[in-house]
Amino acid sequence: HVSFYNNRGEDLAYVSGADVNAARLVGAATYPLSAHSSSLASGIDPDRSWLSGGASVGTLTFAGAEGSAYTLQFPGFPDVAFTLDQPTASLPDAAPPQNGVYTYNFEARSDRLENIVLRIEQAEVADDALLLTVSFVNENPDDISFSSTVTGRDAVLFDGLWQQYRPGQVEQTLDQGIQPPGDIWGEGEANTGVLTFPRPTAGEVVLLRFPSYPLIRLPLQPNAVAAPATDGDLPPSVTPRPTPTPLPTPTPLSGEALARQEAQAVLQAAAAALAAGDRASYLAQFAPPLQAAQAEIFDRSALLPITDLKLELGDGPQNGLPNGDNELRGLEAELSYRVQDADPLFSSPLEYTLRRDIAGQAGRWLITEVGGKLPFWAYGPTAATKSGSFWIFYRPELAAELPAIEREAEAAFARVDQALPGRADPVNVMHITATEAEFADLTGRSANQFLGVASSRYQINKQGITITSQAFYINGAAFRNDPQQDRQLTIAHELTHLVLSSQTMPYTPAWVSEGAAMFITQDFDTQVVADWYREQGPQTLELAALTSKTSFGDGDHAAEQTSLDYAYSAYLAKYLIETYGQARFLQFYDSFADVPFETIRGQLPRSGDNVSFSQSMGALAQQVTPDKVQAAFGVDLQTLERDYEAWLGQQLPR
């Protein structure tokens, strides 16, 4: 049984160089690690980040060890010698807390937020959770205008073994900030909410950490008193603890910082009003010229099958760029929502411009411009209908086409569900765009080249890459302009991408993802491949180079190379499935979602622009694909290319 403590005096994003699987136990012989607890599966650091004072606790198992004197060898740490000479009846683990309600009414003061008091009201220990009721109180002598990016989600608990817990649920009053809703925080007003943590597994005392407030000791015992934590409450340390750097004496905010704080408060007020469904308060945050359009968007969202609508302000005190004293541009926020009965989360990164010198507004900051990736229903009048396995969002002028779209969508779903049994969600969301311009805006792809797009947004953290948003668009204008196009095939193609999206990474080669979709829809452009094979020859396309493309069509305005890339990939998927079977091909496809974080991190770009990210993902695709091919099919990439192109020559018309 081992514990690793973060005693550095600072939070750590992650730790590398301490490979759990390389641990050894040296005694009469050297025993390799045979098993470890799931808590150490991703390393010695806890998930998400390792907070100062937190611990990672687990077990290491060395099968077959004999004797009583041992030395534990663990990468990155000094050897630890120990002797098994004091048997105990049971492990000295801290017992879990007892269910009950424990009242405190303890108050703590912030070292940064002047006269904003944190009050710990009570803790309730239930079978599967710890519910902590807290209040933030304005003890200033007057009403104040207050803005902070800190929310209830920033709270952390440490249990008796210093394992760290974050709230899984935060009551709405603390979900957007610690201040009450509205522009003014009244004198003596308390903002109270409940933070729901997982039930601690060890100890009858927990420690509460909240930014800028002291660490607080909370006994989970009847009639016990909360108190500031002392060194005796902290985890063991073999070296003297670092002395925290004294916080500087607070200085008045600069004009720029004050302007940013005031402008951010406006956006936070808009977010709170949107979450509460308060139309008047929401519109009050916008300049008069924007209010009519925003009223339409607000009302439209209320009529559509949209749930969990949220607007979250971007992190960081530097969010937004001042333009003089009275304008703030590029204030970032994230609009997210779900669709009734459907699983995926939809999110749109937005950017706001605010001004405060608007005539007749008494110097108030107001939103004057909204940009970024607007959601489909913000572009104009929107209708939605539930048809079989789809919610279909469309423009009212497309109503006459809806019966045909519904039939095609159900036929497409049946086809994909039969080919990929058990993978499709029971309810999917499809958007039908009306114009080429909105299709290009929503997808970032050319309306002249693409009939549909299924897109995903990703978040990178210690667990790897996770999908934060999915969307599925059909280019309605393209099918009106050319009725000969096969819309049902396009719906099936994009639905295949959606069904496989949970296993599709930003570094999955496009020949894998597009090849899969084209095989499922049996979309093989024989003429394109035959012309290339006969006129240019297989030597003009290398699979290793194609592997660096994680999407097709970028920068290819003539679309000739894009057509070949798609057709080549379709036949390559056909070859792999006919040669090795669909089950093995799908295992190969899924394996791209199982790449260690250390491998991913090694290819991440330093800059966050889309071009750098795309290039880094292409490099990562080239790095991991040869091993994936070898593991799945037992051949290297060059052999696969040679065998495939020989097979392809036999399939094409002579």
XYZ file of C-alpha atoms in Angstrom:
654
model
C 0.000 0.000 0.000
C 1.607 3.250 -1.128
C 0.811 6.946 -1.178
C 2.402 9.669 -3.263
C 2.115 13.219 -1.897
C 2.411 16.525 -3.712
C 4.378 18.553 -1.163
C 5.853 21.040 -3.638
C 3.628 23.894 -2.519
C 2.125 24.257 -6.008
C -0.369 22.424 -8.188
C 0.957 20.111 -10.907
C -0.751 19.533 -14.264
C 0.772 16.065 -14.541
C 3.905 14.094 -13.624
C 6.100 12.135 -16.009
C 9.127 9.900 -15.474
C 7.607 7.736 -12.723
C 6.470 4.608 -14.561
C 4.394 2.504 -12.158
C 4.931 -0.631 -14.242
C 8.707 -0.345 -13.800
C 8.494 -0.778 -10.001
C 10.530 -3.686 -8.604
C 10.701 -5.442 -5.224
C 14.153 -6.776 -4.333
C 14.444 -9.499 -1.700
C 15.646 -13.063 -2.050
C 15.124 -12.363 -5.751
C 13.963 -9.436 -7.863
C 10.196 -9.461 -8.316
C 8.554 -7.469 -11.117
C 5.238 -5.748 -10.569
C 2.395 -8.172 -11.262
C -0.564 -5.826 -10.678
C -1.502 -2.391 -9.401
C -4.710 -0.715 -8.303
C -6.815 1.205 -10.819
C -5.949 4.460 -9.020
C -2.403 4.150 -10.411
C -3.414 3.108 -13.926
C -2.501 6.461 -15.505
C 0.515 7.210 -13.310
C 1.271 8.342 -9.789
C -0.676 11.605 -10.140
C -4.470 11.849 -9.746
C -6.742 12.551 -12.688
C -7.051 16.090 -14.114
C -4.320 17.713 -11.972
C -2.382 17.087 -8.779
C -3.234 19.702 -6.210
C -0.750 20.904 -3.629
C -1.273 18.828 -0.485
C -3.088 16.071 -2.355
C -2.230 12.383 -2.467
C -2.487 9.503 -4.890
C -3.123 6.263 -3.003
C -2.993 2.716 -4.316
C -1.539 -0.768 -4.113
C 1.388 -2.490 -5.816
C 1.311 -6.290 -6.026
C 4.467 -8.413 -6.366
C 3.449 -12.036 -6.821
C 5.592 -14.803 -5.340
C 7.747 -12.611 -3.078
C 9.420 -14.585 -0.279
C 11.296 -13.572 2.855
C 10.988 -10.638 5.240
C 13.610 -8.071 4.147
C 12.889 -6.101 0.987
C 13.828 -2.992 -0.947
C 11.211 -1.218 -3.056
C 12.660 0.306 -6.218
C 10.408 2.880 -7.867
C 11.486 5.094 -10.807
C 12.180 8.670 -9.768
C 12.394 7.898 -6.027
C 15.164 6.666 -3.698
C 15.110 2.972 -2.825
C 13.027 2.163 0.269
C 14.206 -0.708 2.492
C 11.773 -2.336 4.928
C 11.397 -5.489 7.001
C 8.203 -7.440 7.630
C 8.674 -7.948 11.371
C 5.555 -6.380 12.932
C 2.402 -8.199 11.811
C -0.931 -6.419 12.326
C -4.443 -7.805 12.449
C -5.695 -5.260 9.907
C -4.434 -2.471 7.703
C -4.056 0.887 9.491
C -6.348 2.633 7.009
C -8.491 5.562 8.117
C -12.118 4.497 8.584
C -14.703 6.157 6.313
C -16.949 8.856 7.807
C -20.320 8.001 9.290
C -23.512 9.142 7.573
C -25.014 12.209 9.212
C -25.423 15.988 9.159
C -22.692 18.096 10.774
C -23.221 21.818 11.428
C -20.366 24.339 11.615
C -21.226 28.002 10.877
C -17.493 28.603 10.488
C -16.270 31.738 8.682
C -13.013 32.318 6.792
C -11.682 35.454 5.128
C -9.997 35.693 1.753
C -6.524 37.148 1.334
C -7.581 38.663 -2.003
C -11.335 39.323 -1.942
C -11.726 42.102 0.582
C -14.644 41.604 2.996
C -16.054 38.615 1.077
C -16.458 35.952 3.764
C -16.698 32.208 3.131
C -19.111 30.630 5.602
C -19.221 26.834 6.019
C -22.810 26.080 7.014
C -22.975 22.280 7.202
C -21.838 18.969 5.707
C -24.146 16.034 5.054
C -22.573 12.605 4.546
C -24.898 10.351 2.537
C -24.448 6.838 1.148
C -22.781 8.017 -2.056
C -21.999 11.711 -1.609
C -20.910 14.501 0.708
C -23.114 17.597 0.383
C -21.389 20.746 1.616
C -23.493 23.887 2.120
C -21.478 27.105 1.894
C -22.233 30.817 1.679
C -20.281 33.781 0.382
C -21.220 36.954 2.247
C -20.610 40.592 1.327
C -19.421 42.160 4.599
C -18.444 45.441 2.971
C -20.165 48.481 4.505
C -21.965 49.158 1.198
C -23.481 47.456 -1.800
C -20.781 46.538 -4.322
C -20.372 45.691 -7.995
C -18.466 42.408 -8.015
C -17.002 40.129 -10.664
C -14.847 37.020 -10.320
C -14.087 33.988 -12.471
C -14.063 31.750 -9.359
C -17.069 29.409 -9.032
C -18.183 26.609 -6.739
C -16.477 24.150 -9.092
C -13.093 25.402 -7.863
C -13.638 23.820 -4.427
C -11.640 20.701 -3.488
C -11.890 18.272 -0.558
C -9.036 16.154 0.838
C -9.958 13.068 2.889
C -8.089 11.340 5.721
C -5.541 9.934 3.258
C -5.310 13.314 1.458
C -7.044 11.943 -1.643
C -8.582 14.849 -3.556
C -12.235 15.206 -4.579
C -13.932 17.776 -6.790
C -17.648 18.567 -6.777
C -19.627 16.516 -9.278
C -22.599 18.866 -8.939
C -22.766 22.544 -8.029
C -25.996 24.300 -7.163
C -26.950 26.929 -9.730
C -26.314 29.786 -7.276
C -22.578 28.957 -7.282
C -22.195 27.468 -10.755
C -21.430 30.769 -12.523
C -19.641 32.569 -9.685
C -19.600 33.121 -5.934
C -21.665 36.327 -6.154
C -25.474 36.487 -6.352
C -27.072 37.077 -9.782
C -27.390 40.652 -10.979
C -25.079 43.636 -11.165
C -25.113 44.545 -7.455
C -24.138 42.515 -4.380
C -26.059 43.969 -1.464
C -24.471 44.826 1.877
C -24.710 41.773 4.152
C -26.207 39.637 1.355
C -25.275 35.942 1.387
C -25.064 33.760 -1.718
C -25.645 30.173 -0.568
C -25.348 26.903 -2.453
C -24.625 23.196 -2.118
C -21.477 21.534 -3.457
C -21.930 17.788 -3.998
C -18.702 15.774 -3.719
C -18.164 12.018 -4.036
C -18.344 10.390 -0.604
C -14.832 10.387 0.945
C -13.478 6.885 1.389
C -11.133 7.517 4.312
C -11.080 9.470 7.561
C -13.525 11.358 9.760
C -11.874 14.694 8.967
C -11.789 16.385 5.564
C -9.945 19.502 4.442
C -11.653 22.096 2.241
C -9.588 24.122 -0.197
C -11.049 27.133 -2.015
C -8.998 29.699 -3.971
C -7.672 32.618 -1.858
C -9.198 31.241 1.384
C -7.236 29.324 4.059
C -7.324 25.526 4.133
C -10.224 24.573 6.437
C -10.442 21.495 8.684
C -13.949 19.961 8.785
C -14.475 17.100 11.293
C -17.291 14.778 10.212
C -18.246 14.062 13.811
C -21.131 15.193 16.037
C -20.561 18.507 17.868
C -17.079 18.910 16.360
C -15.832 22.381 15.433
C -14.409 23.492 12.098
C -11.077 25.332 12.215
C -8.220 26.520 10.022
C -5.960 23.601 9.105
C -2.515 23.361 10.690
C 0.697 21.623 9.602
C -0.504 18.592 11.549
C -3.370 18.226 9.082
C -1.048 18.110 6.075
C 0.391 14.936 4.511
C 3.764 13.527 5.636
C 6.878 15.159 4.217
C 10.476 13.870 4.334
C 11.869 17.362 3.705
C 10.975 20.738 5.210
C 7.892 22.180 3.579
C 8.485 25.092 1.225
C 7.493 28.403 2.702
C 4.719 29.859 0.570
C 5.638 33.087 -1.167
C 3.910 35.914 0.706
C 1.083 37.412 -1.278
C 1.719 40.991 -2.355
C -0.244 43.746 -0.732
C -3.356 44.292 -2.867
C -3.115 47.356 -5.061
C -5.976 49.218 -6.714
C -6.957 47.868 -10.108
C -5.611 49.701 -13.129
C -8.092 51.393 -15.409
C -7.668 48.582 -17.943
C -8.175 45.829 -15.345
C -11.210 47.597 -13.888
C -12.712 47.989 -17.364
C -12.179 44.287 -18.071
C -13.743 43.321 -14.744
C -16.800 45.508 -15.334
C -17.254 44.223 -18.892
C -16.913 40.600 -17.783
C -19.603 41.206 -15.168
C -22.004 42.159 -17.980
C -21.365 38.882 -19.780
C -21.746 36.946 -16.531
C -25.096 38.657 -15.990
C -26.162 37.646 -19.515
C -25.098 34.054 -18.794
C -27.062 33.944 -15.531
C -30.158 35.397 -17.224
C -29.915 32.894 -20.078
C -29.654 29.970 -17.644
C -32.620 31.288 -15.648
C -34.751 31.997 -18.739
C -34.953 35.687 -17.746
C -35.570 37.395 -21.100
C -35.648 40.978 -19.808
C -32.386 40.667 -17.856
C -30.710 38.953 -20.797
C -31.666 41.682 -23.282
C -30.663 44.417 -20.820
C -27.004 43.439 -21.300
C -27.077 44.312 -25.035
C -26.874 47.662 -26.785
C -30.243 48.779 -28.225
C -29.345 47.975 -31.882
C -28.755 44.310 -30.932
C -31.759 43.764 -28.701
C -34.309 42.924 -31.403
C -32.084 40.247 -32.966
C -31.137 38.840 -29.555
C -34.810 38.740 -28.558
C -35.537 36.610 -31.635
C -32.678 34.236 -30.797
C -33.749 34.008 -27.134
C -37.380 33.321 -28.083
C -36.360 30.857 -30.795
C -34.284 28.810 -28.354
C -37.295 28.588 -26.018
C -39.459 27.108 -28.804
C -36.931 24.515 -29.960
C -36.235 21.158 -28.211
C -33.122 22.634 -26.561
C -32.148 21.862 -22.958
C -29.299 22.750 -20.564
C -28.585 26.038 -22.358
C -25.500 27.666 -20.791
C -23.128 30.530 -21.532
C -19.766 30.206 -19.761
C -17.185 32.978 -19.671
C -13.670 32.031 -20.762
C -10.986 31.527 -18.127
C -8.277 33.979 -17.231
C -8.060 37.571 -16.060
C -6.782 38.664 -19.501
C -9.911 37.528 -21.348
C -10.704 40.392 -23.731
C -8.496 43.009 -25.414
C -9.045 46.688 -24.523
C -9.410 49.126 -27.415
C -9.068 52.454 -25.661
C -10.824 53.129 -22.372
C -14.367 52.378 -23.493
C -14.226 49.214 -25.598
C -13.290 45.594 -24.928
C -13.001 43.210 -27.882
C -12.596 39.441 -28.165
C -14.182 38.540 -24.828
C -14.430 34.742 -25.106
C -17.325 32.596 -23.917
C -18.708 29.130 -24.651
C -22.387 28.549 -25.469
C -23.430 24.946 -24.830
C -26.717 23.059 -24.979
C -28.287 19.672 -25.539
C -31.193 18.519 -27.673
C -34.103 16.705 -26.056
C -33.613 12.907 -25.866
C -30.242 13.127 -27.658
C -26.933 12.430 -25.959
C -24.295 14.711 -27.563
C -23.385 18.099 -26.127
C -23.324 20.944 -28.645
C -21.026 23.884 -27.995
C -20.167 27.089 -29.823
C -17.138 29.291 -29.002
C -18.275 32.922 -29.121
C -16.520 36.290 -28.979
C -18.101 39.485 -27.686
C -17.359 43.177 -28.051
C -18.561 45.564 -25.321
C -18.640 49.372 -25.074
C -19.577 51.764 -22.285
C -19.847 55.132 -24.026
C -23.250 54.422 -25.569
C -25.548 57.441 -25.562
C -28.289 57.357 -22.964
C -26.836 54.393 -21.039
C -25.165 56.298 -18.164
C -21.723 54.819 -18.772
C -22.835 51.182 -18.509
C -20.940 48.490 -20.365
C -23.141 46.822 -22.996
C -22.594 44.100 -25.582
C -22.321 45.668 -29.041
C -21.195 42.712 -31.172
C -21.411 38.905 -31.061
C -19.097 36.792 -33.217
C -17.463 33.391 -33.307
C -19.126 30.083 -34.188
C -22.833 30.777 -33.770
C -25.162 27.778 -33.339
C -27.371 26.687 -36.248
C -30.537 28.179 -34.751
C -28.927 31.625 -34.336
C -28.579 32.115 -38.101
C -32.279 32.598 -38.764
C -35.773 31.129 -38.363
C -35.466 27.472 -37.389
C -37.890 24.573 -37.124
C -37.271 21.132 -35.667
C -39.104 17.857 -36.060
C -38.629 14.464 -34.428
C -38.695 11.733 -37.064
C -37.764 8.182 -36.138
C -34.153 8.185 -34.982
C -33.549 11.863 -35.748
C -34.204 15.353 -34.573
C -34.046 17.324 -37.827
C -33.313 21.059 -37.517
C -34.126 22.963 -40.706
C -35.178 26.315 -42.137
C -38.946 26.786 -42.584
C -38.507 27.357 -46.338
C -37.331 23.731 -46.614
C -40.604 22.350 -45.204
C -41.718 20.985 -48.589
C -38.573 18.822 -48.745
C -39.007 17.495 -45.220
C -41.026 14.312 -46.009
C -38.346 13.165 -48.468
C -35.562 14.028 -46.011
C -37.306 12.037 -43.261
C -37.600 8.942 -45.480
C -33.971 9.218 -46.570
C -32.784 9.722 -42.989
C -34.546 6.590 -41.741
C -33.225 4.528 -44.647
C -29.723 5.862 -43.942
C -30.042 5.029 -40.239
C -31.185 1.482 -41.013
C -28.198 1.000 -43.300
C -25.638 2.304 -40.810
C -27.200 0.512 -37.843
C -27.109 -2.783 -39.733
C -23.465 -2.285 -40.702
C -22.407 -1.078 -37.227
C -24.797 -2.837 -34.828
C -25.016 -1.424 -31.325
C -22.988 1.702 -32.092
C -25.622 4.208 -33.222
C -27.394 6.392 -30.653
C -31.179 5.904 -30.603
C -31.678 9.628 -31.293
C -29.383 11.689 -33.526
C -29.398 15.373 -34.472
C -29.142 16.504 -38.101
C -29.006 20.099 -39.373
C -30.118 20.976 -42.920
C -28.605 24.276 -44.050
C -30.480 26.453 -46.537
C -27.668 28.474 -48.122
C -24.106 27.848 -49.182
C -22.920 30.697 -46.946
C -24.337 29.279 -43.719
C -23.053 25.786 -44.563
C -19.547 27.219 -45.018
C -19.815 29.281 -41.806
C -21.058 26.372 -39.702
C -18.669 23.724 -41.024
C -15.605 25.646 -42.195
C -15.725 23.633 -45.438
C -16.460 24.726 -48.994
C -20.130 24.443 -49.954
C -19.028 23.776 -53.543
C -16.992 20.700 -52.570
C -18.860 19.101 -49.666
C -22.419 17.754 -49.566
C -22.270 17.165 -45.819
C -19.952 17.416 -42.816
C -19.824 15.685 -39.439
C -17.477 17.619 -37.156
C -16.139 17.225 -33.633
C -14.373 19.510 -31.182
C -11.781 18.085 -28.812
C -10.298 18.736 -25.383
C -6.831 17.491 -24.452
C -6.019 16.556 -20.867
C -4.108 13.916 -18.901
C -6.603 11.220 -19.883
C -5.908 11.921 -23.557
C -8.314 13.501 -26.023
C -12.037 13.717 -25.356
C -14.832 15.005 -27.570
C -16.561 18.130 -26.266
C -18.999 18.736 -29.124
C -20.375 16.983 -32.203
C -22.389 18.331 -35.117
C -23.842 16.872 -38.319
C -24.744 19.129 -41.273
C -26.288 18.469 -44.691
C -25.710 21.039 -47.456
C -29.323 21.703 -48.470
C -28.406 24.215 -51.184
C -26.208 21.678 -52.999
C -29.096 19.231 -53.387
C -31.476 21.932 -54.605
C -28.901 23.087 -57.160
C -28.231 19.523 -58.343
C -31.171 17.169 -57.659
C -29.179 14.261 -59.140
C -26.974 14.139 -56.035
C -27.716 11.228 -53.680
C -28.823 12.862 -50.420
C -29.601 9.552 -48.705
C -26.048 8.364 -49.340
C -24.683 11.646 -47.944
C -26.807 11.324 -44.793
C -25.581 7.745 -44.313
C -21.954 8.828 -44.868
C -22.096 11.631 -42.289
C -24.104 9.482 -39.872
C -21.325 6.877 -40.049
C -18.854 9.554 -38.967
C -21.196 10.511 -36.116
C -21.612 6.890 -35.003
C -17.836 6.360 -34.986
C -17.021 9.789 -33.549
C -16.326 8.562 -30.009
C -13.443 6.483 -31.414
C -12.313 9.017 -34.027
C -9.396 11.122 -32.844
C -8.042 14.306 -34.446
C -4.993 12.243 -35.455
C -6.979 9.373 -37.017
C -5.817 9.322 -40.662
C -8.519 10.449 -43.070
C -7.997 7.316 -45.143
C -9.197 5.345 -42.113
C -12.213 7.505 -41.171
C -13.325 8.381 -44.706
C -12.600 4.882 -45.967
C -14.862 3.450 -43.263
C -17.727 5.823 -44.118
C -17.442 5.136 -47.839
C -17.322 1.381 -47.333
C -20.421 1.449 -45.103
C -22.268 3.408 -47.813
C -20.701 1.332 -50.630
C -19.567 4.563 -52.285
C -16.739 3.539 -54.629
C -15.699 5.975 -57.367
C -14.287 3.386 -59.736
C -13.726 5.837 -62.590
C -11.511 8.179 -60.551
C -9.348 5.328 -59.247
C -9.138 3.615 -62.640
C -8.065 6.816 -64.427
C -5.386 7.469 -61.810
C -4.132 3.878 -61.815
C -3.913 3.780 -65.618
C -2.657 7.306 -66.371
C -0.444 8.158 -63.374
C 0.222 4.872 -61.644
C 0.349 3.730 -58.001
C 3.862 5.135 -57.579
C 2.393 8.671 -57.530
C 0.548 8.187 -54.222
C 2.335 6.982 -51.087
C 0.317 5.631 -48.190
C 2.811 7.059 -45.673
C 2.232 10.566 -47.072
C -1.540 10.055 -47.226
C -1.447 9.054 -43.555
C -0.414 12.601 -42.597
C -3.793 13.901 -43.804
C -6.397 13.908 -41.047
C -8.989 15.461 -43.364
C -9.384 15.733 -47.107
C -9.981 18.818 -49.229
C -7.928 21.432 -47.383
C -6.558 23.900 -49.941
C -7.566 21.740 -52.927
C -9.831 24.182 -54.751
C -9.939 22.109 -57.940
C -10.912 19.052 -55.840
C -9.041 16.648 -58.146
C -6.667 15.372 -55.454
C -9.536 15.296 -52.960
C -11.610 13.055 -55.236
C -8.672 10.675 -55.605
C -7.980 10.663 -51.846
C -11.589 9.694 -51.103
C -11.751 7.031 -53.816
C -8.356 5.529 -52.886
C -9.421 5.379 -49.216
C -12.747 3.740 -50.055
C -11.044 0.912 -51.925
C -8.374 0.590 -49.222
C -11.077 0.056 -46.578
C -12.758 -2.449 -48.910
C -9.465 -4.332 -49.301
C -8.823 -4.468 -45.547
C -12.350 -5.627 -44.741
C -12.454 -8.263 -47.481
C -8.976 -9.509 -46.534
C -9.097 -9.396 -42.730
C -12.800 -9.020 -41.891
C -14.867 -6.080 -40.679
C -14.410 -6.937 -36.992
C -10.635 -6.603 -37.252
C -10.935 -3.422 -39.301
C -13.142 -1.858 -36.607
C -10.677 -2.943 -33.912
C -7.998 -1.170 -35.941
C -10.250 1.908 -36.212
C -10.977 1.933 -32.475
C -7.305 1.509 -31.559
C -6.578 5.147 -32.450
C -8.560 6.157 -29.358
C -6.070 4.205 -27.229
C -2.874 6.248 -27.510
C -1.004 7.150 -24.276
C -1.133 10.769 -23.212
C 2.666 10.964 -23.202
C 2.687 10.148 -26.928
C 0.021 12.760 -27.653
C 1.730 15.401 -25.515
C 4.966 14.956 -27.425
C 3.300 16.217 -30.622
C 1.195 19.065 -29.234
C 2.024 22.456 -30.772
C 3.159 25.364 -28.627
C 0.764 27.730 -30.368
C -2.966 27.119 -30.319
C -3.857 28.113 -33.882
C -5.735 25.681 -36.115
C -2.928 25.316 -38.662
C -0.348 24.316 -36.039
C -2.788 21.906 -34.413
C -3.659 20.290 -37.752
C 0.023 19.889 -38.638
C 0.838 18.372 -35.248
C -2.055 15.909 -35.531
C -0.830 14.919 -38.994
C 2.620 14.240 -37.561
C 1.063 12.210 -34.740
C -0.938 10.200 -37.296
C 2.276 9.324 -39.133
C 3.907 8.358 -35.835
C 1.237 5.987 -34.490
C -0.346 4.509 -37.639
C 2.461 2.080 -38.622
C 2.253 0.387 -35.211
C -1.551 0.278 -35.397
C -1.379 -1.354 -38.845
C 1.221 -3.874 -37.678
C -0.782 -4.776 -34.559
C -4.089 -5.160 -36.410
C -3.036 -6.788 -39.682
C 0.443 -8.185 -39.058
C 2.101 -6.208 -41.877
C 4.056 -2.987 -42.063
C 2.729 0.079 -43.877
C 4.848 -0.457 -46.997
C 3.727 -4.065 -47.320
C 0.106 -3.036 -46.852
C 0.475 -0.443 -49.615
C 2.116 -2.934 -51.989
C -0.443 -5.686 -51.376
C -3.384 -3.288 -51.584
C -2.313 -1.710 -54.865
C -1.686 -5.135 -56.408
C -5.210 -6.162 -55.353
C -6.598 -2.852 -56.613
C -5.159 -3.434 -60.073
C -7.124 -6.683 -60.277
C -10.402 -5.008 -59.246
C -10.393 -2.188 -61.785
C -11.855 -2.517 -65.291
C -9.263 -3.171 -67.971
